[in-house]
Short mmCIF file of C-alpha atoms in Angstrom, two decimals:
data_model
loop_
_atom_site.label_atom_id
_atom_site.label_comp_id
_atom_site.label_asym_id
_atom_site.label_seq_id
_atom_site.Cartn_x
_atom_site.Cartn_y
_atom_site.Cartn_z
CA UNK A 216 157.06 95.46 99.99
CA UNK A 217 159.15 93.83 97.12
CA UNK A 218 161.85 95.73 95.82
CA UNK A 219 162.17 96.90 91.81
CA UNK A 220 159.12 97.06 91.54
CA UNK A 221 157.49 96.54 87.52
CA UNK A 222 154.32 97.67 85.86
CA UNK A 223 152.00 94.91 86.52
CA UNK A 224 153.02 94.30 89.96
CA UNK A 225 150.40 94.51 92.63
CA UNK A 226 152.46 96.93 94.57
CA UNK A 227 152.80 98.88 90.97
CA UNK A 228 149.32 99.85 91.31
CA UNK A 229 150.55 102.66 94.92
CA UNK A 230 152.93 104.24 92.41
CA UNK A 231 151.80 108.24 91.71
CA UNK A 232 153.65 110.43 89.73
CA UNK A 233 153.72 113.50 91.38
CA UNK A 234 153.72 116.86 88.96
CA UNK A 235 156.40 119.70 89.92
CA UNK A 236 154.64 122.39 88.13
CA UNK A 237 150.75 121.84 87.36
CA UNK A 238 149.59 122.01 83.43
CA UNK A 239 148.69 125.31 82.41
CA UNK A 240 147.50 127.16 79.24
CA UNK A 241 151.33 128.04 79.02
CA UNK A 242 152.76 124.52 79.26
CA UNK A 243 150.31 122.28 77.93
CA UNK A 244 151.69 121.78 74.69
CA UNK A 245 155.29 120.20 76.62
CA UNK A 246 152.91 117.29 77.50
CA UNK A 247 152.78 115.73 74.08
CA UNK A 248 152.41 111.62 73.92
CA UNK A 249 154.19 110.50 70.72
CA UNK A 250 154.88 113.56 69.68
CA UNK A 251 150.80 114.58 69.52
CA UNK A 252 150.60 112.48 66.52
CA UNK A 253 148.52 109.84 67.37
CA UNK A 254 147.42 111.26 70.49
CA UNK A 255 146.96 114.99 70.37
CA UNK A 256 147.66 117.17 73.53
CA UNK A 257 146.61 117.92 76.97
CA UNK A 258 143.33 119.72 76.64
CA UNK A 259 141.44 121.45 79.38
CA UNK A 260 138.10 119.25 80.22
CA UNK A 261 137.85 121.50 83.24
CA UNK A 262 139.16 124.30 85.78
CA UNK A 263 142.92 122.81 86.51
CA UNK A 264 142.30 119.25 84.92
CA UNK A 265 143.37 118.64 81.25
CA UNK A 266 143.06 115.32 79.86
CA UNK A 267 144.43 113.33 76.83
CA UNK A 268 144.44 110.07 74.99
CA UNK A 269 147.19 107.41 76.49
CA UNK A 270 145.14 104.99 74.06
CA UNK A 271 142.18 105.60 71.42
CA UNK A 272 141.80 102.59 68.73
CA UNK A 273 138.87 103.10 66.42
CA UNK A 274 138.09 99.33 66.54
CA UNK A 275 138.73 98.96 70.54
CA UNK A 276 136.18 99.88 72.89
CA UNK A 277 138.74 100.46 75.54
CA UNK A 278 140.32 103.49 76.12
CA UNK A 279 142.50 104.84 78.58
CA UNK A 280 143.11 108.63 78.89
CA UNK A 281 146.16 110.64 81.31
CA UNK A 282 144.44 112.78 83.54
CA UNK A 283 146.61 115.51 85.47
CA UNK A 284 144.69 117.41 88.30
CA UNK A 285 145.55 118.70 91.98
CA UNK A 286 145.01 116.60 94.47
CA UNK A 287 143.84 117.42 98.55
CA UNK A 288 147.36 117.99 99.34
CA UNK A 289 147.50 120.84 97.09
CA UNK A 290 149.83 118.66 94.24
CA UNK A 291 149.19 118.08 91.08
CA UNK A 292 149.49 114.37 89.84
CA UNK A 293 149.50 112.33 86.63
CA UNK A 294 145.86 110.10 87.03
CA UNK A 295 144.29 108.11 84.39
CA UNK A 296 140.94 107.84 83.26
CA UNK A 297 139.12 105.24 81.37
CA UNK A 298 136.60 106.65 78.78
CA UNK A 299 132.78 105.19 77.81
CA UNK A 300 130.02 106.13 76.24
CA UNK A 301 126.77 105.94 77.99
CA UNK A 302 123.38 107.22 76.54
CA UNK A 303 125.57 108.88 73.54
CA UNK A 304 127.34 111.01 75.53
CA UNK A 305 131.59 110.51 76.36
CA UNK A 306 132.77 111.02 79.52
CA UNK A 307 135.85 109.58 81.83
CA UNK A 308 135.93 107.38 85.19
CA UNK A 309 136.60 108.36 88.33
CA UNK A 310 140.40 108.96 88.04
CA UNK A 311 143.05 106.01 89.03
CA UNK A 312 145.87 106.64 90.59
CA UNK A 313 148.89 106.45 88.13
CA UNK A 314 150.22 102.76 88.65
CA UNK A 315 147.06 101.41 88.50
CA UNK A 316 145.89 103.17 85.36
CA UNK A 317 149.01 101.61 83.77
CA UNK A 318 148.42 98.06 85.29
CA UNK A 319 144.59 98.18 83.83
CA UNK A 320 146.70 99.65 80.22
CA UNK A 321 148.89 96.55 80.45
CA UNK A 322 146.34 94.29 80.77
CA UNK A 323 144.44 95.24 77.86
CA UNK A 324 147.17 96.56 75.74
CA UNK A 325 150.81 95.69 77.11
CA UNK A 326 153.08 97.47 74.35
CA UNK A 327 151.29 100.77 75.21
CA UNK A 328 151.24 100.33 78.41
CA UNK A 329 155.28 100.20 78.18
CA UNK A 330 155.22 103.07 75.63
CA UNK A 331 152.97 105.07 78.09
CA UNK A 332 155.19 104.81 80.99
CA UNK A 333 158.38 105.41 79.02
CA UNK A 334 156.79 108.64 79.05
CA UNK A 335 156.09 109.48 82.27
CA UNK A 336 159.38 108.03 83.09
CA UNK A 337 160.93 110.72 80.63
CA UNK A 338 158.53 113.15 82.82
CA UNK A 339 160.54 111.94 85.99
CA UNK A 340 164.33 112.20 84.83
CA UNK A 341 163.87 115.61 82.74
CA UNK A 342 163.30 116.48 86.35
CA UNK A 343 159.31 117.69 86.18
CA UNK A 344 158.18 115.03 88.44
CA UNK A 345 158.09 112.32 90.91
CA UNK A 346 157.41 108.63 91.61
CA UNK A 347 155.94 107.97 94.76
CA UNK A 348 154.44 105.30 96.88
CA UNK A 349 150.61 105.98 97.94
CA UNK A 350 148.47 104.50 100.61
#
């Protein structure tokens, strides 16, 4: 494996971020992309998984959504999710693991894609979670 590894890489696509504390009815609100004004907040789509928009656009059928849920190891990560609309109805992908969801971001929309994982980078040094490398 290379080392300093970049969003876009191959080998970014293994990176998780792994959650210290899962999101909660408490804490949601602390998990606000661009201050919630473009984006809203982390809402709860489900027992233990809350969702928001890493990037809506009216006029762009792409959309890409973080996704935070607990994993088999009993951790809760930061996932994406891309979002469609089939037979009227919305509903997200099967989640991606967090360096790929930002590869696929980057190669539709590149400045987000840096803005989105300046983010979760700010997530990592304010000490409420980790990079790791996945299987």
């Amino acid at each position: 494996m290379k080392d300093n590894i970049q969003l876009g890489d191959t080998e970014f696509a293994n990176m998780m971020l792994v959650l210290k504390q899962p999101v909660t009815q408490a804490n949601h609100k602390e998990f606000k992309f661009l201050d919630g004004t473009e984006t809203g907040e982390m809402q709860e789509i489900a027992p233990d998984i809350w969702a928001m928009p890493a990037y809506m656009q009216e006029d762009d059928d792409f959309t890409m959504f973080f996704l935070t849920t607990q994993i088999e190891s009993g951790e809760t990560v930061m996932a994406f999710a891309t979002g469609e609309t089939a037979d009227g109805n919305f509903r997200l992908s099967q989640p991606m693991v967090t360096g790929a969801g930002l590869n696929l971001l980057h190669q539709q929309q590149p400045d987000r894609a840096k803005r989105v994982l300046k983010f979760l980078n700010d997530i990592s040094k304010a000490d409420e979670g980790d990079w790791r490398l996945v299987d």
